[in-house]
Short mmCIF file of C-alpha atoms in Angstrom, two decimals:
data_model
loop_
_atom_site.label_atom_id
_atom_site.label_comp_id
_atom_site.label_asym_id
_atom_site.label_seq_id
_atom_site.Cartn_x
_atom_site.Cartn_y
_atom_site.Cartn_z
CA UNK A 22 -42.29 -8.56 -31.64
CA UNK A 23 -42.38 -4.91 -33.23
CA UNK A 24 -44.65 -2.44 -31.30
CA UNK A 25 -47.02 -0.41 -33.36
CA UNK A 26 -46.56 3.25 -32.79
CA UNK A 27 -49.85 5.05 -31.83
CA UNK A 28 -50.79 8.39 -30.41
CA UNK A 29 -53.44 9.37 -28.24
CA UNK A 30 -55.52 10.92 -30.68
CA UNK A 31 -54.98 8.43 -33.67
CA UNK A 32 -58.60 6.91 -34.00
CA UNK A 33 -58.78 7.94 -37.67
CA UNK A 34 -55.60 6.76 -38.61
CA UNK A 35 -54.95 3.28 -39.84
CA UNK A 36 -52.98 1.26 -37.14
CA UNK A 37 -49.48 0.71 -38.27
CA UNK A 38 -49.49 2.87 -41.34
CA UNK A 39 -47.13 5.76 -41.69
CA UNK A 40 -48.80 9.17 -41.25
CA UNK A 41 -49.23 11.26 -44.18
CA UNK A 42 -47.99 14.94 -43.85
CA UNK A 43 -51.48 16.20 -43.21
CA UNK A 44 -52.06 13.70 -40.87
CA UNK A 45 -48.88 14.45 -38.88
CA UNK A 46 -49.96 17.91 -38.82
CA UNK A 47 -53.02 16.92 -37.03
CA UNK A 48 -51.57 14.86 -34.43
CA UNK A 49 -49.75 15.76 -31.17
CA UNK A 50 -46.19 15.72 -32.18
CA UNK A 51 -47.20 13.91 -35.14
CA UNK A 52 -44.15 14.70 -37.03
CA UNK A 53 -41.83 13.02 -34.71
CA UNK A 54 -44.00 9.98 -35.20
CA UNK A 55 -44.06 10.28 -38.97
CA UNK A 56 -40.11 10.48 -38.92
CA UNK A 57 -39.93 7.44 -36.79
CA UNK A 58 -42.50 5.51 -39.00
CA UNK A 59 -41.03 6.36 -42.30
CA UNK A 60 -37.33 5.61 -41.24
CA UNK A 61 -38.02 2.58 -38.93
CA UNK A 62 -36.04 4.36 -36.29
CA UNK A 63 -37.62 4.02 -32.88
CA UNK A 64 -35.26 6.44 -31.26
CA UNK A 65 -35.59 10.25 -31.02
CA UNK A 66 -34.03 13.07 -29.30
CA UNK A 67 -30.75 15.44 -29.34
CA UNK A 68 -27.07 14.65 -28.64
CA UNK A 69 -25.89 17.17 -25.97
CA UNK A 70 -22.28 18.25 -26.05
CA UNK A 71 -20.83 19.25 -22.66
CA UNK A 72 -18.07 21.94 -23.18
CA UNK A 73 -17.23 23.14 -19.78
CA UNK A 74 -15.42 21.00 -17.08
CA UNK A 75 -14.40 23.43 -14.16
CA UNK A 76 -14.03 21.87 -10.61
CA UNK A 77 -17.53 23.00 -9.79
CA UNK A 78 -19.25 22.26 -12.95
CA UNK A 79 -20.25 18.61 -12.30
CA UNK A 80 -22.95 19.32 -10.04
CA UNK A 81 -24.32 22.18 -11.99
CA UNK A 82 -24.05 20.24 -15.28
CA UNK A 83 -25.96 17.20 -13.51
CA UNK A 84 -28.72 19.85 -12.46
CA UNK A 85 -28.63 21.41 -15.92
CA UNK A 86 -29.49 17.86 -17.46
CA UNK A 87 -32.06 17.17 -14.96
CA UNK A 88 -33.85 20.31 -15.83
CA UNK A 89 -33.61 19.44 -19.58
CA UNK A 90 -35.28 16.19 -18.89
CA UNK A 91 -37.90 17.62 -16.67
CA UNK A 92 -38.79 20.13 -19.52
CA UNK A 93 -39.00 17.38 -22.12
CA UNK A 94 -41.06 15.10 -19.71
CA UNK A 95 -43.45 17.99 -18.76
CA UNK A 96 -43.80 18.76 -22.86
CA UNK A 97 -44.77 15.25 -23.72
CA UNK A 98 -47.32 15.10 -20.72
CA UNK A 99 -48.93 18.35 -21.95
CA UNK A 100 -49.18 16.63 -25.44
CA UNK A 101 -50.92 13.67 -23.82
CA UNK A 102 -47.78 11.21 -23.63
CA UNK A 103 -47.35 9.82 -20.12
CA UNK A 104 -44.01 8.07 -19.15
CA UNK A 105 -45.32 4.81 -20.28
CA UNK A 106 -46.25 5.85 -23.89
CA UNK A 107 -44.00 4.68 -27.00
CA UNK A 108 -43.01 8.28 -27.54
CA UNK A 109 -41.74 8.84 -24.06
CA UNK A 110 -39.89 5.51 -23.87
CA UNK A 111 -38.25 5.87 -27.31
CA UNK A 112 -36.80 9.12 -26.39
CA UNK A 113 -33.07 9.08 -26.21
CA UNK A 114 -31.04 12.25 -24.80
CA UNK A 115 -27.41 11.25 -25.41
CA UNK A 116 -24.89 13.16 -23.33
CA UNK A 117 -21.38 13.36 -24.80
CA UNK A 118 -18.61 14.33 -22.42
CA UNK A 119 -14.83 14.31 -23.36
CA UNK A 120 -12.84 16.94 -21.50
CA UNK A 121 -9.81 16.10 -23.64
CA UNK A 122 -11.70 17.37 -27.08
CA UNK A 123 -14.63 19.37 -25.66
CA UNK A 124 -13.20 21.25 -22.67
CA UNK A 125 -13.64 24.94 -24.01
CA UNK A 126 -14.60 23.92 -27.53
CA UNK A 127 -16.05 26.59 -29.79
CA UNK A 128 -19.33 26.07 -31.57
CA UNK A 129 -17.61 25.53 -34.93
CA UNK A 130 -15.48 22.66 -33.33
CA UNK A 131 -18.35 21.11 -31.73
CA UNK A 132 -20.02 21.40 -35.20
CA UNK A 133 -17.36 19.52 -36.68
CA UNK A 134 -17.21 16.68 -34.07
CA UNK A 135 -20.82 16.26 -34.40
CA UNK A 136 -20.85 16.23 -38.35
CA UNK A 137 -18.15 13.45 -37.86
CA UNK A 138 -20.69 11.47 -35.80
CA UNK A 139 -23.49 11.74 -38.05
CA UNK A 140 -21.28 10.67 -41.10
CA UNK A 141 -19.95 7.69 -39.11
CA UNK A 142 -23.55 6.38 -38.38
CA UNK A 143 -24.00 2.77 -38.71
CA UNK A 144 -26.76 0.09 -37.83
CA UNK A 145 -24.28 -1.44 -35.14
CA UNK A 146 -23.91 1.95 -33.52
CA UNK A 147 -27.37 3.57 -34.07
CA UNK A 148 -29.80 0.78 -34.70
CA UNK A 149 -32.17 0.06 -37.50
CA UNK A 150 -33.47 2.93 -39.66
CA UNK A 151 -30.32 4.78 -39.86
CA UNK A 152 -29.65 3.44 -43.38
CA UNK A 153 -32.79 5.31 -44.38
CA UNK A 154 -32.70 6.97 -47.97
CA UNK A 155 -29.51 8.13 -49.85
CA UNK A 156 -26.16 7.37 -49.02
CA UNK A 157 -25.24 10.83 -47.87
CA UNK A 158 -28.06 10.89 -45.28
CA UNK A 159 -30.02 13.86 -46.63
CA UNK A 160 -33.24 12.07 -46.56
CA UNK A 161 -32.56 10.74 -43.00
CA UNK A 162 -31.57 14.26 -41.68
CA UNK A 163 -34.71 15.68 -43.13
CA UNK A 164 -36.79 13.49 -41.13
CA UNK A 165 -34.91 12.79 -37.88
CA UNK A 166 -33.33 16.12 -36.28
CA UNK A 167 -31.19 14.05 -34.21
CA UNK A 168 -28.83 13.85 -37.25
CA UNK A 169 -29.15 17.53 -38.18
CA UNK A 170 -28.99 19.34 -34.91
CA UNK A 171 -27.25 19.05 -31.39
CA UNK A 172 -27.27 20.85 -28.18
CA UNK A 173 -24.18 22.57 -27.09
CA UNK A 174 -23.85 23.44 -23.22
CA UNK A 175 -21.21 25.86 -21.85
CA UNK A 176 -21.05 27.79 -18.91
CA UNK A 177 -23.32 30.41 -19.79
CA UNK A 178 -25.83 27.60 -20.29
CA UNK A 179 -25.27 26.24 -16.85
CA UNK A 180 -25.73 29.72 -15.46
CA UNK A 181 -29.10 30.06 -17.11
CA UNK A 182 -30.79 27.45 -14.92
CA UNK A 183 -29.41 28.99 -11.96
CA UNK A 184 -31.53 32.39 -12.54
CA UNK A 185 -34.13 33.06 -9.90
CA UNK A 186 -37.02 35.60 -10.02
CA UNK A 187 -35.93 38.94 -8.16
CA UNK A 188 -39.17 39.10 -6.30
CA UNK A 189 -40.20 35.52 -5.57
CA UNK A 190 -36.74 33.88 -5.54
CA UNK A 191 -37.94 30.92 -7.58
CA UNK A 192 -36.21 29.33 -10.27
CA UNK A 193 -36.82 31.26 -13.66
CA UNK A 194 -37.61 28.22 -16.10
CA UNK A 195 -38.08 30.60 -19.08
CA UNK A 196 -34.47 31.47 -18.55
CA UNK A 197 -33.06 28.01 -19.11
CA UNK A 198 -31.08 28.07 -22.38
CA UNK A 199 -29.09 25.77 -24.76
CA UNK A 200 -27.19 26.30 -27.98
CA UNK A 201 -28.50 24.57 -30.97
CA UNK A 202 -25.97 23.85 -33.55
CA UNK A 203 -26.67 22.88 -37.22
CA UNK A 204 -24.65 20.18 -38.60
CA UNK A 205 -24.39 21.38 -42.32
CA UNK A 206 -24.61 25.22 -42.07
CA UNK A 207 -21.35 26.74 -43.42
CA UNK A 208 -22.01 30.47 -42.34
CA UNK A 209 -20.45 30.71 -38.82
CA UNK A 210 -22.95 33.42 -37.85
CA UNK A 211 -25.86 31.29 -38.70
CA UNK A 212 -24.80 27.75 -37.46
CA UNK A 213 -26.09 28.15 -34.10
CA UNK A 214 -28.95 29.93 -32.06
CA UNK A 215 -30.39 29.99 -28.66
CA UNK A 216 -33.00 27.42 -27.38
CA UNK A 217 -35.25 28.00 -24.43
CA UNK A 218 -35.33 24.63 -22.96
CA UNK A 219 -38.90 24.81 -22.33
CA UNK A 220 -39.35 24.37 -26.00
CA UNK A 221 -36.68 21.54 -26.75
CA UNK A 222 -39.48 19.19 -27.85
CA UNK A 223 -41.20 21.91 -29.85
CA UNK A 224 -37.94 22.42 -31.89
CA UNK A 225 -37.58 18.78 -32.37
CA UNK A 226 -41.06 18.71 -33.65
CA UNK A 227 -40.78 21.52 -35.88
CA UNK A 228 -37.32 20.33 -37.26
CA UNK A 229 -38.91 17.33 -38.57
CA UNK A 230 -40.39 19.26 -41.39
CA UNK A 231 -39.16 22.81 -41.47
CA UNK A 232 -35.81 23.96 -42.67
CA UNK A 233 -33.07 25.62 -40.61
CA UNK A 234 -33.37 28.96 -42.19
CA UNK A 235 -36.99 29.36 -41.31
CA UNK A 236 -36.42 28.32 -37.66
CA UNK A 237 -33.15 30.24 -36.95
CA UNK A 238 -33.23 33.11 -34.45
CA UNK A 239 -30.41 35.75 -34.58
CA UNK A 240 -28.36 35.20 -31.33
CA UNK A 241 -26.64 38.54 -32.03
CA UNK A 242 -30.13 40.30 -31.83
CA UNK A 243 -30.88 38.41 -28.68
CA UNK A 244 -33.33 36.28 -30.35
CA UNK A 245 -34.06 32.74 -28.72
CA UNK A 246 -36.19 29.94 -30.18
CA UNK A 247 -39.29 29.89 -28.13
CA UNK A 248 -41.93 27.54 -29.98
#
């Protein structure tokens, strides 16, 4: 049985019909739903590439992923999706770990590895919906950011979740960061940007309809995507 995708606020939307662009804009996280509906792909979420494998990094990386998942769960709840909702259950955060190829890997190296992963997509590996649109995958990437952007985690990212407020001693969640890499951006200085982890879901939602150049924040100038 195929489960019908619905949102907490879709009383005016015909059940089972894909959202129009206007309807998606008026629904909480509606553009994520629209991408799922149009492509038939019921999984969403970024790939996360781990690029640091020092002796002490495993526990810190585990804490980092836990923080990232916590931010995502909180964002979904803020938009009205509890843990039993379709959108929460269809979320898929895929962690890629391979010391042989990723330890100390540069952003451009991870971009190449990610591009190879996107190019080798298949129904067997990714499930239904991955064959949507043209053979090159442009249509799929336009609607499903999972095939257009990935997260890159290095030592600096791990340190970002360990920052505490100087006065309160509490963890400073607004300092939590990841690097976002675009699969097809050829300009090395513009193929990546900083992301505040609090806005991971916001980035995915915006990437469902907005071009990279309009979202990109200049890391050299200290800019961070903070939706």
